[in-house]
Amino acid sequence: MSKQKICHVSDLIPNSGVCALLETSHNKNSEQIAIFYLPTTAEKVFAISNWDPIGEANVLSRGIVGNIEEELVVASPLYKQHFSLRTGQCVEDEIKIKTYPVSIDGENVYLN
Amino acid sequence: MSALKIVVVGNGMVGHHYVQTLADSTIEADITVIGGEPRPAYDRVHLSEVFDGKTSAELAMTTREHYEEISVDAHFGDFVAKIDRQAKQVITEGGQVFAYDKLVLATGSYPFIPPIPGYDQEHCLAYRTIDDLGEIKASAKGKKIGVVVGGGLLGLECANALKNLGLEAHVVEFAPGLMGVQLDDGGSVMLRRKIEALGVKVHTSKATQKITQGDQLRLKMEFADDTELETDMIVFSAGIRPYDQLARDADLKVGERGGIEIDYHCRTSDQDIFAIGECAVLGKFIYGLVAPGYRMAEAAVSQLHDNDDQKVSFTGSDMSTKLKLLGVDVGSIGDSKGNAENSRAFVFSDERDEVYKRLNVSADGKKVLGATLVGDCSDYDTLLQYYLNDIDLPDNPEAMILPAVDGAAPTLGADALPMTASICSCHNVTKGDIVQAIDGGCMTVADVKGETSAATGCGGCAALLKNVVDFELESRGMEVNTDICEHFKYTRQDLYTIAQSTQIKSFDELMEKHGAHKDSLGCDICKPAVASIMASLWNDHVLESQHVGLQDTNDTFMANMQKDGTYSVIPRVPGGEILPDQLIALGQVAKDYGLYSKITGGQRVDLFGARMNDLPDIWSALIDAGFETGHGYAKALRTVKSCVGSTWCRYGVQDSVGQAIDLENRYKGLRAPHKFKMAVSGCTRECAEAQSKDVGVIATENGWNLYVCGNGGMKPRHADLFATDLDTETLLKYIDRFLMFYIRTADRLQRTSVWFENLEGGLEYLKDVVINDSLGICEELESQMQHVIDTYQCEWKTAVNDKEKVKRFRQFVNSDQEDSNVIFVEERGQIRPATDVERKRSQLKAVS
């Protein structure tokens, strides 16, 4: 799959998340992805599913990001479970959510 | 076996305790209560506080409704006239007859009025019941001088009451010293100095011979030493006598000097009749304190068990006591005067600071026999534990009462106390009970309080309780870690102080300079906590770029996230007063955006089902209609609820709506460790329920009474009366200081009620800080509050006028679509989120 432009870097909010809609041609149901911009980390940008499987709502982009020791996480705004930004693994539960390869190139944010 | 018929005569504190204990037990009983006073049991110990603004409802220990709930048949305002032991029934003055299997006499005592000629004229009163207080108040109205006859504990309480009524209070005592029962001569002299300094006139060694008409004032007292004293009123408080007439008439055994004789099981000479409290005498001794009365009640109840193991005895009780009389600390332990033959005394007297302490020890210096403390009771708890538990004293017992010259005075380690040591005598909580509570999972002093009720009576044992809890937690290897989270090795209070003193204004700077690892990101614990601290201190807009990533989603989107990811919107309606046009505008916005509407408990309207991307437009419309943000999403002031007050209500005495609006406008936007609520009631009927709020204000004829630290919700707490009859300026000053002190010292997400429960020193300490400025910080607290007030902005108004901030509310950064997962169905004419089943059905429909 080729690189897909999602948005402009200026659409991101440092140390917080936004939500983007991923239209896939083979699937009628579009996917919501949560994109987090952490300028002080090596990767700088992370993308995971916006769907909170525990609270059952599209809200993860609206959670607070942080770290638990070395793990970068977002806390669900509904019931506060933490999900790894790198792996999608839930810290409190045996649940893993989808992650997406994402990168910044120049002024734009791309999904690979 | 059918239920026992139990009749309890008397509904004072002890009688009530018997009823409650019995009702809570497994014993099957039909309980009847007959109380002579027109109202159910109330707290007689704190009677004088009625003149300090407490209402009789606040003194109440129970209500008729409560008795109904627990199926107690209660009759008030009717005295029992006769006990018929043969027929096993009692007959009241009103002619009612009640049959009993077991009868309990809890008739209490009456004030002794010495038969001085002229004692029975007008304005010669007694001090015992709430009704007596009414008479005292009526008699004192517009007058200057009041005399209390009796310089004992109750007499001094009464003098305090007269002083609170604005009278010049005199105490006339027959004996040479005050509180002769509890204090030795040295303590008595020091107490006299102290209360004279407070403006109370003390006359000792005065035998009143006659009370006659006064020349200038209403009454004149003539004394044996040919002196006289004119006064407007006289209140007798010269001791109490047991109410034992019923027992005498029924030929029950009574003591030589009165009182119904009882055995260790609180049984009288009739096996089916018990006597408890101040009407009873056990081995020549009448126990005139409430704690022993409670123990008697419990012992008497336990006799009704079939199983002998469950029966407990009352074999006497410690009469040590610690109290504040006219604001002076007084303590008396055991043999306080050193009467015992082998007693050896250590005495410390400081006439400059007016402190007196006497410690009586055994001849070998090993055991505490008793103590007298005046002006400083800080050693009381420790000495009492040595005394009660027979613990060996250190080699230099005098150090126990001497002021610490170098380092701290020796305090008794919690480890030295045996498990049976009584920590809280009001609720009979032992160290063992506390250990058990901690074993059961309690981790804080507040938890232990909730579990055991320790330190919730007079509160005198709070410091000792904390010692025991800390020690027990520590000894279990549970390090009490108060760090806010892994990113900061500080408490919230520490972080607040650091940010304030170093003028740090952003999370990043705080992390860099004071974080555990300076390049950490933080987490969902420390970020919102710091955001709240920054807001309390500097009051920047929450969506400024340095703060935006710190906020919980509710603060970020300035609305309350609901279960489906949509938000609810609450505009501010100060005091609950709203214009018809604003109501119409609210309805219009709800219609335009398809929102579900509901009235909140805080007298405003909540609109549900708002999509994130609609929030700025919804708010533009609301702002145009004159609304401001209601901070329903923030840890901040929510609402100031009010009743209609004197403007409309027949009973209102002040404009509660106006006051509520002013308060809400003053404190709106103030962020705190947790949300807080206020209310203003226009009269004592309290329709605004102010006593369940963090800050409650109740109108009086003379101004406003201030209540603090109440709570509704999961753990309700009745607010404490903080100050009375305040003018508005003083009211605001106290609230400013109170709120800022809470904001400064509370833990994260700690409501005022829990904060208060954990505050060492309790209400007295809080009053000292806020009213007397004991920490010297009030000016700073006020100026901080002024800064927040001066920098208030409607967060929504600022946001909708700022393109950058509005950008944040897009559902998708790359699409104008809406969240397809948000699905509503209709119910009772409004929307609600679809259930799982409904959602699947509608999604199938969309696909097909």
PDB file of N, CA, C and O in Angstrom, chain B residues 257-291:
ATOM      1  N   ARG B 257     -27.827   9.088  99.223  1.00  0.00           N
ATOM      2  CA  ARG B 257     -27.932  10.471  98.756  1.00  0.00           C
ATOM      3  C   ARG B 257     -28.639  10.520  97.406  1.00  0.00           C
ATOM      4  O   ARG B 257     -28.330  11.347  96.559  1.00  0.00           O
ATOM      5  N   GLY B 258     -29.575   9.640  97.237  1.00  0.00           N
ATOM      6  CA  GLY B 258     -30.374   9.651  96.009  1.00  0.00           C
ATOM      7  C   GLY B 258     -29.779   8.772  94.924  1.00  0.00           C
ATOM      8  O   GLY B 258     -28.645   8.304  95.029  1.00  0.00           O
ATOM      9  N   GLY B 259     -30.547   8.540  93.868  1.00  0.00           N
ATOM     10  CA  GLY B 259     -30.108   7.670  92.782  1.00  0.00           C
ATOM     11  C   GLY B 259     -30.666   6.273  92.952  1.00  0.00           C
ATOM     12  O   GLY B 259     -30.774   5.767  94.072  1.00  0.00           O
ATOM     13  N   ILE B 260     -31.061   5.656  91.849  1.00  0.00           N
ATOM     14  CA  ILE B 260     -31.645   4.318  91.891  1.00  0.00           C
ATOM     15  C   ILE B 260     -30.510   3.312  91.946  1.00  0.00           C
ATOM     16  O   ILE B 260     -29.649   3.290  91.052  1.00  0.00           O
ATOM     17  N   GLU B 261     -30.499   2.483  92.977  1.00  0.00           N
ATOM     18  CA  GLU B 261     -29.381   1.546  93.132  1.00  0.00           C
ATOM     19  C   GLU B 261     -29.406   0.478  92.041  1.00  0.00           C
ATOM     20  O   GLU B 261     -30.452  -0.102  91.761  1.00  0.00           O
ATOM     21  N   ILE B 262     -28.256   0.233  91.449  1.00  0.00           N
ATOM     22  CA  ILE B 262     -28.167  -0.809  90.429  1.00  0.00           C
ATOM     23  C   ILE B 262     -26.988  -1.727  90.720  1.00  0.00           C
ATOM     24  O   ILE B 262     -26.090  -1.375  91.492  1.00  0.00           O
ATOM     25  N   ASP B 263     -27.017  -2.908  90.082  1.00  0.00           N
ATOM     26  CA  ASP B 263     -25.874  -3.814  90.179  1.00  0.00           C
ATOM     27  C   ASP B 263     -25.040  -3.708  88.891  1.00  0.00           C
ATOM     28  O   ASP B 263     -25.295  -2.855  88.050  1.00  0.00           O
ATOM     29  N   TYR B 264     -24.040  -4.586  88.756  1.00  0.00           N
ATOM     30  CA  TYR B 264     -23.154  -4.526  87.596  1.00  0.00           C
ATOM     31  C   TYR B 264     -23.901  -4.739  86.271  1.00  0.00           C
ATOM     32  O   TYR B 264     -23.378  -4.469  85.206  1.00  0.00           O
ATOM     33  N   HIS B 265     -25.116  -5.291  86.367  1.00  0.00           N
ATOM     34  CA  HIS B 265     -25.893  -5.493  85.142  1.00  0.00           C
ATOM     35  C   HIS B 265     -26.904  -4.377  84.923  1.00  0.00           C
ATOM     36  O   HIS B 265     -27.777  -4.499  84.085  1.00  0.00           O
ATOM     37  N   CYS B 266     -26.782  -3.340  85.724  1.00  0.00           N
ATOM     38  CA  CYS B 266     -27.681  -2.186  85.671  1.00  0.00           C
ATOM     39  C   CYS B 266     -29.108  -2.559  86.086  1.00  0.00           C
ATOM     40  O   CYS B 266     -30.068  -1.888  85.704  1.00  0.00           O
ATOM     41  N   ARG B 267     -29.249  -3.651  86.832  1.00  0.00           N
ATOM     42  CA  ARG B 267     -30.566  -4.035  87.346  1.00  0.00           C
ATOM     43  C   ARG B 267     -30.822  -3.328  88.658  1.00  0.00           C
ATOM     44  O   ARG B 267     -29.938  -3.203  89.490  1.00  0.00           O
ATOM     45  N   THR B 268     -32.053  -2.924  88.876  1.00  0.00           N
ATOM     46  CA  THR B 268     -32.435  -2.336  90.149  1.00  0.00           C
ATOM     47  C   THR B 268     -32.818  -3.475  91.089  1.00  0.00           C
ATOM     48  O   THR B 268     -32.646  -4.655  90.765  1.00  0.00           O
ATOM     49  N   SER B 269     -33.385  -3.129  92.215  1.00  0.00           N
ATOM     50  CA  SER B 269     -33.795  -4.168  93.166  1.00  0.00           C
ATOM     51  C   SER B 269     -34.952  -5.010  92.623  1.00  0.00           C
ATOM     52  O   SER B 269     -35.309  -6.025  93.194  1.00  0.00           O
ATOM     53  N   ASP B 270     -35.567  -4.584  91.544  1.00  0.00           N
ATOM     54  CA  ASP B 270     -36.564  -5.404  90.838  1.00  0.00           C
ATOM     55  C   ASP B 270     -35.877  -5.984  89.597  1.00  0.00           C
ATOM     56  O   ASP B 270     -35.353  -5.240  88.757  1.00  0.00           O
ATOM     57  N   GLN B 271     -35.877  -7.311  89.461  1.00  0.00           N
ATOM     58  CA  GLN B 271     -35.134  -7.982  88.388  1.00  0.00           C
ATOM     59  C   GLN B 271     -35.578  -7.561  86.985  1.00  0.00           C
ATOM     60  O   GLN B 271     -34.840  -7.700  86.022  1.00  0.00           O
ATOM     61  N   ASP B 272     -36.806  -7.058  86.869  1.00  0.00           N
ATOM     62  CA  ASP B 272     -37.310  -6.686  85.545  1.00  0.00           C
ATOM     63  C   ASP B 272     -37.193  -5.192  85.267  1.00  0.00           C
ATOM     64  O   ASP B 272     -37.722  -4.697  84.277  1.00  0.00           O
ATOM     65  N   ILE B 273     -36.545  -4.494  86.179  1.00  0.00           N
ATOM     66  CA  ILE B 273     -36.385  -3.048  85.972  1.00  0.00           C
ATOM     67  C   ILE B 273     -34.899  -2.695  85.986  1.00  0.00           C
ATOM     68  O   ILE B 273     -34.166  -3.068  86.906  1.00  0.00           O
ATOM     69  N   PHE B 274     -34.500  -1.981  84.925  1.00  0.00           N
ATOM     70  CA  PHE B 274     -33.116  -1.508  84.822  1.00  0.00           C
ATOM     71  C   PHE B 274     -33.088   0.009  85.040  1.00  0.00           C
ATOM     72  O   PHE B 274     -34.089   0.684  84.803  1.00  0.00           O
ATOM     73  N   ALA B 275     -31.941   0.502  85.460  1.00  0.00           N
ATOM     74  CA  ALA B 275     -31.760   1.963  85.503  1.00  0.00           C
ATOM     75  C   ALA B 275     -30.395   2.284  84.912  1.00  0.00           C
ATOM     76  O   ALA B 275     -29.409   1.584  85.184  1.00  0.00           O
ATOM     77  N   ILE B 276     -30.345   3.312  84.082  1.00  0.00           N
ATOM     78  CA  ILE B 276     -29.079   3.655  83.410  1.00  0.00           C
ATOM     79  C   ILE B 276     -28.900   5.173  83.404  1.00  0.00           C
ATOM     80  O   ILE B 276     -29.865   5.926  83.497  1.00  0.00           O
ATOM     81  N   GLY B 277     -27.658   5.602  83.315  1.00  0.00           N
ATOM     82  CA  GLY B 277     -27.357   7.025  83.211  1.00  0.00           C
ATOM     83  C   GLY B 277     -27.356   7.731  84.554  1.00  0.00           C
ATOM     84  O   GLY B 277     -27.107   7.117  85.592  1.00  0.00           O
ATOM     85  N   GLU B 278     -27.658   8.992  84.530  1.00  0.00           N
ATOM     86  CA  GLU B 278     -27.499   9.834  85.717  1.00  0.00           C
ATOM     87  C   GLU B 278     -28.514   9.580  86.824  1.00  0.00           C
ATOM     88  O   GLU B 278     -28.393  10.131  87.903  1.00  0.00           O
ATOM     89  N   CYS B 279     -29.561   8.787  86.531  1.00  0.00           N
ATOM     90  CA  CYS B 279     -30.539   8.502  87.580  1.00  0.00           C
ATOM     91  C   CYS B 279     -30.102   7.310  88.425  1.00  0.00           C
ATOM     92  O   CYS B 279     -30.704   7.016  89.436  1.00  0.00           O
ATOM     93  N   ALA B 280     -29.032   6.624  87.967  1.00  0.00           N
ATOM     94  CA  ALA B 280     -28.627   5.388  88.636  1.00  0.00           C
ATOM     95  C   ALA B 280     -27.432   5.625  89.547  1.00  0.00           C
ATOM     96  O   ALA B 280     -26.618   6.521  89.308  1.00  0.00           O
ATOM     97  N   VAL B 281     -27.355   4.810  90.597  1.00  0.00           N
ATOM     98  CA  VAL B 281     -26.186   4.882  91.463  1.00  0.00           C
ATOM     99  C   VAL B 281     -25.617   3.473  91.599  1.00  0.00           C
ATOM    100  O   VAL B 281     -26.350   2.514  91.839  1.00  0.00           O
ATOM    101  N   LEU B 282     -24.309   3.381  91.365  1.00  0.00           N
ATOM    102  CA  LEU B 282     -23.641   2.079  91.478  1.00  0.00           C
ATOM    103  C   LEU B 282     -22.600   2.216  92.585  1.00  0.00           C
ATOM    104  O   LEU B 282     -21.626   2.957  92.430  1.00  0.00           O
ATOM    105  N   GLY B 283     -22.820   1.510  93.682  1.00  0.00           N
ATOM    106  CA  GLY B 283     -21.869   1.571  94.794  1.00  0.00           C
ATOM    107  C   GLY B 283     -21.604   3.006  95.227  1.00  0.00           C
ATOM    108  O   GLY B 283     -20.458   3.434  95.256  1.00  0.00           O
ATOM    109  N   LYS B 284     -22.619   3.751  95.510  1.00  0.00           N
ATOM    110  CA  LYS B 284     -22.529   5.133  96.000  1.00  0.00           C
ATOM    111  C   LYS B 284     -22.083   6.137  94.940  1.00  0.00           C
ATOM    112  O   LYS B 284     -21.898   7.312  95.229  1.00  0.00           O
ATOM    113  N   PHE B 285     -21.875   5.687  93.731  1.00  0.00           N
ATOM    114  CA  PHE B 285     -21.319   6.591  92.731  1.00  0.00           C
ATOM    115  C   PHE B 285     -22.317   6.850  91.603  1.00  0.00           C
ATOM    116  O   PHE B 285     -22.873   5.921  91.028  1.00  0.00           O
ATOM    117  N   ILE B 286     -22.519   8.144  91.316  1.00  0.00           N
ATOM    118  CA  ILE B 286     -23.363   8.509  90.170  1.00  0.00           C
ATOM    119  C   ILE B 286     -22.439   8.975  89.043  1.00  0.00           C
ATOM    120  O   ILE B 286     -21.543   9.789  89.275  1.00  0.00           O
ATOM    121  N   TYR B 287     -22.642   8.403  87.862  1.00  0.00           N
ATOM    122  CA  TYR B 287     -21.762   8.735  86.738  1.00  0.00           C
ATOM    123  C   TYR B 287     -22.408   9.816  85.876  1.00  0.00           C
ATOM    124  O   TYR B 287     -23.261   9.539  85.042  1.00  0.00           O
ATOM    125  N   GLY B 288     -22.002  11.061  86.123  1.00  0.00           N
ATOM    126  CA  GLY B 288     -22.654  12.200  85.461  1.00  0.00           C
ATOM    127  C   GLY B 288     -22.035  12.598  84.138  1.00  0.00           C
ATOM    128  O   GLY B 288     -22.102  13.746  83.752  1.00  0.00           O
ATOM    129  N   LEU B 289     -21.416  11.669  83.452  1.00  0.00           N
ATOM    130  CA  LEU B 289     -20.878  11.977  82.121  1.00  0.00           C
ATOM    131  C   LEU B 289     -21.568  11.076  81.102  1.00  0.00           C
ATOM    132  O   LEU B 289     -22.135  10.047  81.456  1.00  0.00           O
ATOM    133  N   VAL B 290     -21.470  11.475  79.851  1.00  0.00           N
ATOM    134  CA  VAL B 290     -22.248  10.745  78.865  1.00  0.00           C
ATOM    135  C   VAL B 290     -21.626   9.385  78.492  1.00  0.00           C
ATOM    136  O   VAL B 290     -22.329   8.404  78.303  1.00  0.00           O
ATOM    137  N   ALA B 291     -20.294   9.325  78.459  1.00  0.00           N
ATOM    138  CA  ALA B 291     -19.665   8.063  78.045  1.00  0.00           C
ATOM    139  C   ALA B 291     -20.023   6.897  78.986  1.00  0.00           C
ATOM    140  O   ALA B 291     -20.427   5.829  78.530  1.00  0.00           O
TER     141      ALA B 291
END
